[in-house]
PDB file of C-alpha atoms in Angstrom:
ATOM      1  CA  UNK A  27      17.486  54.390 -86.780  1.00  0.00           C
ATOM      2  CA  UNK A  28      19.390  56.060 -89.475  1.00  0.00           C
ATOM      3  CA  UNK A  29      22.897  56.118 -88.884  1.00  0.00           C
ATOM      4  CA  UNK A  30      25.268  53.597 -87.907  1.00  0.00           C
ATOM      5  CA  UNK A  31      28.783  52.609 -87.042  1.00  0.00           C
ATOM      6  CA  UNK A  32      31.583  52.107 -90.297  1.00  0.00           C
ATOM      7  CA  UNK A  33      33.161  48.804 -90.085  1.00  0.00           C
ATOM      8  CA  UNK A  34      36.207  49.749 -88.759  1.00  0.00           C
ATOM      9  CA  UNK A  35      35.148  51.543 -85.805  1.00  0.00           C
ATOM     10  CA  UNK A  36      33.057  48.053 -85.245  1.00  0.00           C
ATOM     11  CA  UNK A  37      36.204  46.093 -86.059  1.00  0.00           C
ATOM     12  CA  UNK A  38      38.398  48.049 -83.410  1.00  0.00           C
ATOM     13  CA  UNK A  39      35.482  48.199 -80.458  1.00  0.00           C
ATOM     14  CA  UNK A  40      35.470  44.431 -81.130  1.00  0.00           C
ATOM     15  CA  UNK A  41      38.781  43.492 -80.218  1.00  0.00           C
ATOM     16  CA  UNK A  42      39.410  46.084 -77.823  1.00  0.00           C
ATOM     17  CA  UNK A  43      41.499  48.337 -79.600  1.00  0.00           C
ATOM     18  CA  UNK A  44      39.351  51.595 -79.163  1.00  0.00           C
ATOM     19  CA  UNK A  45      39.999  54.803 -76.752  1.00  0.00           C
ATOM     20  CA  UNK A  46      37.698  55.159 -73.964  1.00  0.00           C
ATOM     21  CA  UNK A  47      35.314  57.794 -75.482  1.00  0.00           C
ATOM     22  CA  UNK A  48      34.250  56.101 -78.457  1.00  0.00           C
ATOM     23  CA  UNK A  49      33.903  52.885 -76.796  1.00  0.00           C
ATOM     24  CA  UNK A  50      31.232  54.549 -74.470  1.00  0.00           C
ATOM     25  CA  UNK A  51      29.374  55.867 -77.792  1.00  0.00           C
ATOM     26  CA  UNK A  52      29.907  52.536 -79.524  1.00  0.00           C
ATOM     27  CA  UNK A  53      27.961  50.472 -76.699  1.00  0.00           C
ATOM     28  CA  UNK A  54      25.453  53.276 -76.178  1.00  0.00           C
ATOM     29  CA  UNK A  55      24.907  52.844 -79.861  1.00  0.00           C
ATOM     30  CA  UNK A  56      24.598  48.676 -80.042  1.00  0.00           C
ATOM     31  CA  UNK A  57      22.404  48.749 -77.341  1.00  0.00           C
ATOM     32  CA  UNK A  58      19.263  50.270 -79.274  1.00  0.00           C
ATOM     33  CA  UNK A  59      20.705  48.723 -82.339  1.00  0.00           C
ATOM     34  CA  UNK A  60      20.066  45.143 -83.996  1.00  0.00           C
ATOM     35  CA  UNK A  61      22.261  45.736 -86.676  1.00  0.00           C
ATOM     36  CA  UNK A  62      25.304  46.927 -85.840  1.00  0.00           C
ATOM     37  CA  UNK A  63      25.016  44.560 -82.791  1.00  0.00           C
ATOM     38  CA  UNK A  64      25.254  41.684 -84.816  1.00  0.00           C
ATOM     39  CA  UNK A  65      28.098  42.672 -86.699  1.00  0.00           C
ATOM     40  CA  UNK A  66      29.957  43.318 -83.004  1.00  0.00           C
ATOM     41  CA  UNK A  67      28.988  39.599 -82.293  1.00  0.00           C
ATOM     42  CA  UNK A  68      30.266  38.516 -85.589  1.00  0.00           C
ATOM     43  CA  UNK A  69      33.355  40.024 -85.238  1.00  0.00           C
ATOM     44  CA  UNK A  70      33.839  38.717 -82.019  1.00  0.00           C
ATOM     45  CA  UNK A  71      33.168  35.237 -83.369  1.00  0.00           C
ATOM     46  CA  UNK A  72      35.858  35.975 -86.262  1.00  0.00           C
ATOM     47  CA  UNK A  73      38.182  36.707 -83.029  1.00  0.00           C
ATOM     48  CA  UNK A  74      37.237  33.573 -81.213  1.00  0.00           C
ATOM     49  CA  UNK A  75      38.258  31.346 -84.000  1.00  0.00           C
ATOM     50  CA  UNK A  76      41.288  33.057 -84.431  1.00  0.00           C
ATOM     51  CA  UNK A  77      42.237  32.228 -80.757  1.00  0.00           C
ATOM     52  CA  UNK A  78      41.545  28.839 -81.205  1.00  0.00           C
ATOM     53  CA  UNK A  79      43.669  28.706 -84.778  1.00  0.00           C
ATOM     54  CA  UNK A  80      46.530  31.152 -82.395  1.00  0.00           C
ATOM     55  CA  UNK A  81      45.999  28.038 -79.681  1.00  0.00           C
ATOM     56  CA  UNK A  82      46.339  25.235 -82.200  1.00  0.00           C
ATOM     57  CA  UNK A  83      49.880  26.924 -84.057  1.00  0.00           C
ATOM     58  CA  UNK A  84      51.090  26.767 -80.575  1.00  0.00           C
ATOM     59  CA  UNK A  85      50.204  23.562 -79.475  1.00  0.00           C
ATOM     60  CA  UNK A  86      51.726  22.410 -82.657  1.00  0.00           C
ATOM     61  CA  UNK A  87      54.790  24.324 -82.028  1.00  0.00           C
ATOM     62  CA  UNK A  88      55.157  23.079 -78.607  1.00  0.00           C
ATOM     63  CA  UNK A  89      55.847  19.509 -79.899  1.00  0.00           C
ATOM     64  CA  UNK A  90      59.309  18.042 -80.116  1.00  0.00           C
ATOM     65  CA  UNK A  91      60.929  16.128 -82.971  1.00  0.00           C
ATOM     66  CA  UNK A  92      58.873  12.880 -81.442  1.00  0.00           C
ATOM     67  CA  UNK A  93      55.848  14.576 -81.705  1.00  0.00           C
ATOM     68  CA  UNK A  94      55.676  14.732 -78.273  1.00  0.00           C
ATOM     69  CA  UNK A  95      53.906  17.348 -76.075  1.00  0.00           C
ATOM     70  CA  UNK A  96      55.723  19.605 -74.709  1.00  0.00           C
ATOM     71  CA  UNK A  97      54.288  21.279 -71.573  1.00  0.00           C
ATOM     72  CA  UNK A  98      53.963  24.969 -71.954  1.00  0.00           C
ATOM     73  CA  UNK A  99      51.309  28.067 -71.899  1.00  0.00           C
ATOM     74  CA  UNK A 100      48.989  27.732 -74.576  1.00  0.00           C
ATOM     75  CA  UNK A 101      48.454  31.040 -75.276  1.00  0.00           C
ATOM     76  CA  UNK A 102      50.169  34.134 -73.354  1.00  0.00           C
ATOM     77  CA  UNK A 103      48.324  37.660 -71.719  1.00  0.00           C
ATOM     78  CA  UNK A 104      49.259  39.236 -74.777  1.00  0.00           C
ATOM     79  CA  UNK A 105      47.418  37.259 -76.849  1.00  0.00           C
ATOM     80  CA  UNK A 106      44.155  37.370 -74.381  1.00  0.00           C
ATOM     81  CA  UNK A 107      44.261  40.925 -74.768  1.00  0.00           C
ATOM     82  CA  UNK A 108      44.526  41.174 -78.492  1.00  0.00           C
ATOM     83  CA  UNK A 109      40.436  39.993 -78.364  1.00  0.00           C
ATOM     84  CA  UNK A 110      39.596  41.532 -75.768  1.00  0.00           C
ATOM     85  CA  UNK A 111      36.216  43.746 -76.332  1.00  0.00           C
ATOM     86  CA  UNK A 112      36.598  47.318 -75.686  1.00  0.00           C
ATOM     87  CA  UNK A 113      36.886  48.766 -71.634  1.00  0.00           C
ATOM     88  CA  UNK A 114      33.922  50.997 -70.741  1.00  0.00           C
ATOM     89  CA  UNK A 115      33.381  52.890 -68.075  1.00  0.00           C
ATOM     90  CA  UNK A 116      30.396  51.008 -66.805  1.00  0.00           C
ATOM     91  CA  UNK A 117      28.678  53.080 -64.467  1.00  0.00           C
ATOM     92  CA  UNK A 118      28.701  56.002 -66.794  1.00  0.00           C
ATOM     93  CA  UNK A 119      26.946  53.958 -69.751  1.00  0.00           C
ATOM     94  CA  UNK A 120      24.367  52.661 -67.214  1.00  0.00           C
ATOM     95  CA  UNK A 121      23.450  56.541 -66.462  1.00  0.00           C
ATOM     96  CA  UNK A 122      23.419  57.252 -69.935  1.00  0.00           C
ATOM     97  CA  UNK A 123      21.486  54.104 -71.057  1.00  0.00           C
ATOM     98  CA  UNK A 124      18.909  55.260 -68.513  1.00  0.00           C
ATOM     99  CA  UNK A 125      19.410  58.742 -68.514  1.00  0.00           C
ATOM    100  CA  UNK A 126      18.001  61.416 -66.519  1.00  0.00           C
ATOM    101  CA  UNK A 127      18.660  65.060 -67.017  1.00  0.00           C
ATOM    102  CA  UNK A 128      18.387  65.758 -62.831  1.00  0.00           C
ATOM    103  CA  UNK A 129      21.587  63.398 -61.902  1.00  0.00           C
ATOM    104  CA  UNK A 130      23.758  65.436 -64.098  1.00  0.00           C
ATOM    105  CA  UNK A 131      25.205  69.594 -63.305  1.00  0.00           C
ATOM    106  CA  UNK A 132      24.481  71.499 -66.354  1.00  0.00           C
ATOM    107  CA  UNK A 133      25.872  74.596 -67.374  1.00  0.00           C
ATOM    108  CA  UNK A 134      24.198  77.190 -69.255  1.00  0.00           C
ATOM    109  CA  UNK A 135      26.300  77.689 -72.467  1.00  0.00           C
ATOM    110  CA  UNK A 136      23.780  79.948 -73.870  1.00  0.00           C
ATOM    111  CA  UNK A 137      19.758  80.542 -72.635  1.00  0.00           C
ATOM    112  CA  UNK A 138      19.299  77.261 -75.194  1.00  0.00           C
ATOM    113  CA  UNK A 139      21.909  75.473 -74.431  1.00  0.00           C
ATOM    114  CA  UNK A 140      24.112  72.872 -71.961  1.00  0.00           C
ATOM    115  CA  UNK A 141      26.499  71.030 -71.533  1.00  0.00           C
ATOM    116  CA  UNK A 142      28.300  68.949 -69.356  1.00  0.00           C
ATOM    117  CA  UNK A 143      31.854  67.861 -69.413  1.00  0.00           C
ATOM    118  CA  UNK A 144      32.411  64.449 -68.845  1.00  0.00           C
ATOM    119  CA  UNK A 145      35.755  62.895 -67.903  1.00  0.00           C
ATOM    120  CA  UNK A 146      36.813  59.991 -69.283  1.00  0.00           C
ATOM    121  CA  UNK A 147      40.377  59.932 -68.401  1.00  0.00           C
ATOM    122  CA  UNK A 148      40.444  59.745 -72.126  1.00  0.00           C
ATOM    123  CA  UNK A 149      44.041  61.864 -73.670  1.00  0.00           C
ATOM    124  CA  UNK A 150      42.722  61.998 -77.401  1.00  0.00           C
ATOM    125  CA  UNK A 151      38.918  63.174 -77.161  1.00  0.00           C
ATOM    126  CA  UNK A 152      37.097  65.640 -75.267  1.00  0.00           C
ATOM    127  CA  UNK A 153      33.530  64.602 -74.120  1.00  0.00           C
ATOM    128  CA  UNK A 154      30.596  66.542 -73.367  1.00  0.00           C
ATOM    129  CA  UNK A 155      26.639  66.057 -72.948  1.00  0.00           C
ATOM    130  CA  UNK A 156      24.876  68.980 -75.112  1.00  0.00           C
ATOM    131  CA  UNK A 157      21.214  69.816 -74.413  1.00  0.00           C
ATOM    132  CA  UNK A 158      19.305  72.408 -76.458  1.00  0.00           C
ATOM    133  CA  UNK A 159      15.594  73.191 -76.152  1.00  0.00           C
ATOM    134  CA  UNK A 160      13.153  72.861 -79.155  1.00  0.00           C
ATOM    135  CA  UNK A 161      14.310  73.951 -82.740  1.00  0.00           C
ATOM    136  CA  UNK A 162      17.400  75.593 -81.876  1.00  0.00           C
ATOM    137  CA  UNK A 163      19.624  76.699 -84.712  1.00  0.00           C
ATOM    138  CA  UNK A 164      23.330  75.919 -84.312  1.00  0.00           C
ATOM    139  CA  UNK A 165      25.312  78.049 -86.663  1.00  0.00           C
ATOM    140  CA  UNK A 166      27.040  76.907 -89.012  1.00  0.00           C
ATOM    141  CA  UNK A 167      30.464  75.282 -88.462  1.00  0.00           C
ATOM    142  CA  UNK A 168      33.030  72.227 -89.827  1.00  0.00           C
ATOM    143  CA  UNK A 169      34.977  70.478 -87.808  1.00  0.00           C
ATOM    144  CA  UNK A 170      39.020  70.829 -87.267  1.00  0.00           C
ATOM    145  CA  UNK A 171      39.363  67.120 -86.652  1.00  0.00           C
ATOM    146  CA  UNK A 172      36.785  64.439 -85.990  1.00  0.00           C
ATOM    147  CA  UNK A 173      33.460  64.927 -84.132  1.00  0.00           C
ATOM    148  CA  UNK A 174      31.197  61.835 -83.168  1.00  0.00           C
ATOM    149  CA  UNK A 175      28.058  62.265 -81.932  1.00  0.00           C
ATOM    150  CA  UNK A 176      25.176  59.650 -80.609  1.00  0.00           C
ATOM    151  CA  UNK A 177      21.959  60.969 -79.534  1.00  0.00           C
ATOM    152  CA  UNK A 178      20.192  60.101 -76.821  1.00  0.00           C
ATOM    153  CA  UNK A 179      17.346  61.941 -76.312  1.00  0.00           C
ATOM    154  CA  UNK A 180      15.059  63.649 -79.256  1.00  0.00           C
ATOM    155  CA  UNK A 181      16.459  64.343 -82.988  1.00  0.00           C
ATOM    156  CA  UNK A 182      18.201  67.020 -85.111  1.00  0.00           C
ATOM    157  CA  UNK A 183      18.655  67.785 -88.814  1.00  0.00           C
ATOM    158  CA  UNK A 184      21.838  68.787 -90.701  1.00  0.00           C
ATOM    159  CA  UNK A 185      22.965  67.791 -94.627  1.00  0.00           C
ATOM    160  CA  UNK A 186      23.214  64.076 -93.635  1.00  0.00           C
ATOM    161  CA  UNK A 187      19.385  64.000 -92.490  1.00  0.00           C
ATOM    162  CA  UNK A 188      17.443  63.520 -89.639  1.00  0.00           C
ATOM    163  CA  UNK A 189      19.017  62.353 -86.924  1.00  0.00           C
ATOM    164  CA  UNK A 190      17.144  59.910 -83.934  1.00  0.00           C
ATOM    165  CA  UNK A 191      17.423  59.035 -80.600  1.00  0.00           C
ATOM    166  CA  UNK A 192      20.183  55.775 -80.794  1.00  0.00           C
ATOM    167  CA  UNK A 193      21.880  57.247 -84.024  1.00  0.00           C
ATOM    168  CA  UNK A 194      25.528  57.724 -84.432  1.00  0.00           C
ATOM    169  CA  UNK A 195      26.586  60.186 -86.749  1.00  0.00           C
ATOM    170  CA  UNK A 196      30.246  60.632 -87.679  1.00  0.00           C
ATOM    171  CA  UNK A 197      31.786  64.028 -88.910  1.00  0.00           C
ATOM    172  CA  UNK A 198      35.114  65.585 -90.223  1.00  0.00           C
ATOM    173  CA  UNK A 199      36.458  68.656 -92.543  1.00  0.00           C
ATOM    174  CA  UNK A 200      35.048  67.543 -94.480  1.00  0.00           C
ATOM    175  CA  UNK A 201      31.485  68.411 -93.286  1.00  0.00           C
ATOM    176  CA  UNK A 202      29.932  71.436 -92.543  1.00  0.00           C
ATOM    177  CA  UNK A 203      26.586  71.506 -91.443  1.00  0.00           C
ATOM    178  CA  UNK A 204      23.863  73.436 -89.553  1.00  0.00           C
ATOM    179  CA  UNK A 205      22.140  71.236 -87.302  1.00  0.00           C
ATOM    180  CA  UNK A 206      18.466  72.537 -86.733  1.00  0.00           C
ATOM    181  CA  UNK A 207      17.082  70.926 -83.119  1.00  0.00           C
ATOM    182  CA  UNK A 208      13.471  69.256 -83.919  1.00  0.00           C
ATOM    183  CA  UNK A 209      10.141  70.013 -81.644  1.00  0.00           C
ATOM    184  CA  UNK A 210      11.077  67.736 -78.778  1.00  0.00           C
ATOM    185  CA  UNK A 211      14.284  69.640 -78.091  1.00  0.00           C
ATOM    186  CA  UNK A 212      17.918  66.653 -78.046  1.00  0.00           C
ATOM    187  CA  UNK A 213      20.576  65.953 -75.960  1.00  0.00           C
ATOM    188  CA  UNK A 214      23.546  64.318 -77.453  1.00  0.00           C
ATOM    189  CA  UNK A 215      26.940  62.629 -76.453  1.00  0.00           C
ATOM    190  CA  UNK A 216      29.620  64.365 -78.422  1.00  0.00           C
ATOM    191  CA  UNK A 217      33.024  63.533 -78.731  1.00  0.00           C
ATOM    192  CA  UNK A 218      35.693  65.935 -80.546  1.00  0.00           C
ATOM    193  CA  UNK A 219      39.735  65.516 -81.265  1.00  0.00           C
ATOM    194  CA  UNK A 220      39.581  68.939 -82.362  1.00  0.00           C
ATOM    195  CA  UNK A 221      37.651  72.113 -81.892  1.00  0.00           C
ATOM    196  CA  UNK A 222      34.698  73.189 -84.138  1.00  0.00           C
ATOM    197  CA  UNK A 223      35.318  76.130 -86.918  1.00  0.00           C
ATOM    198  CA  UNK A 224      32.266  78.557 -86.781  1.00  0.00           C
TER     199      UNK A 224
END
């Protein structure tokens, strides 16, 4: 596996602070990957000792000038919440995890090409499955905003390198790139804020 999830990304999937669409590609990702699954479970640690320091402050606070107990609600919804792990549409990982081409309705985009658009219910990103046959050429193109793509089936090349099955590769303006589909053909999981710039 040669590309993995930044830190912050990681940090934001671990306490639940993550839209929809990335949170599918983030546990899609962790899955088939040791490393950036530990950091998730280290974070989540980090979180879980928090609580208990969040728990403590208000136990403390809940005393009176006796240093008596005062009964109260240790620790509110809102404060639940705040370590929560990220919401994911469970079914839909589960048919991605074990993915099979036949349960999905492709369209032709070009003789090479598919997609299908999945719906998240997801306001910032738009989410698609892409499927191109055997050493297709995209063209070249940048992106207008942020594009995040995990692969799920086969490999591509671009100016980052090659890109596996379980990989999760990250690009902005900031990149522009001609991905080149490898022998085996690739679907991917892509997830855009902003359309591409051919």
């Amino acid at each position: 596996m040669n590309n993995h999830i930044d830190n912050e990304l990681l940090f934001n999937y671990s306490n639940g602070n993550i839209e929809p669409a990335l949170s599918l590609a983030i546990a899609l990702h962790q899955k088939n990957c040791q490393s950036c699954r530990q950091k998730i479970t280290d974070l989540e640690s980090n979180h879980g000792q928090n609580l208990e320091i969040s728990e403590s402050s208000s136990i403390e606070r809940s005393k009176n000038l006796d240093g008596e107990k005062i009964t109260t609600t240790d620790v509110g919804e809102e404060d639940t919440l705040n370590y929560a792990v990220a919401e994911i549409n469970r079914p839909l990982l589960n048919q991605l995890l074990n993915f099979n081409h036949n349960e999905f309705e492709w369209q032709k985009l070009s003789s090479k090409i598919s997609s299908v658009s999945l719906d998240l219910y997801d306001p910032s990103f738009k989410v698609s499955l892409l499927r191109f046959s055997a050493n297709v050429k995209i063209p070249k193109h940048t992106h207008l905003g942020k594009e995040f793509t995990y692969v799920i089936e086969g490999d591509f090349n671009d100016h980052k390198g090659k890109h596996n099955a379980g990989d999760f590769i990250m690009c902005d303006s900031s990149d522009e790139h001609k991905p080149i589909v490898g022998t085996s053909g690739c679907v991917c999981l892509a997830i855009t804020d902003a359309p591409l710039r051919f």
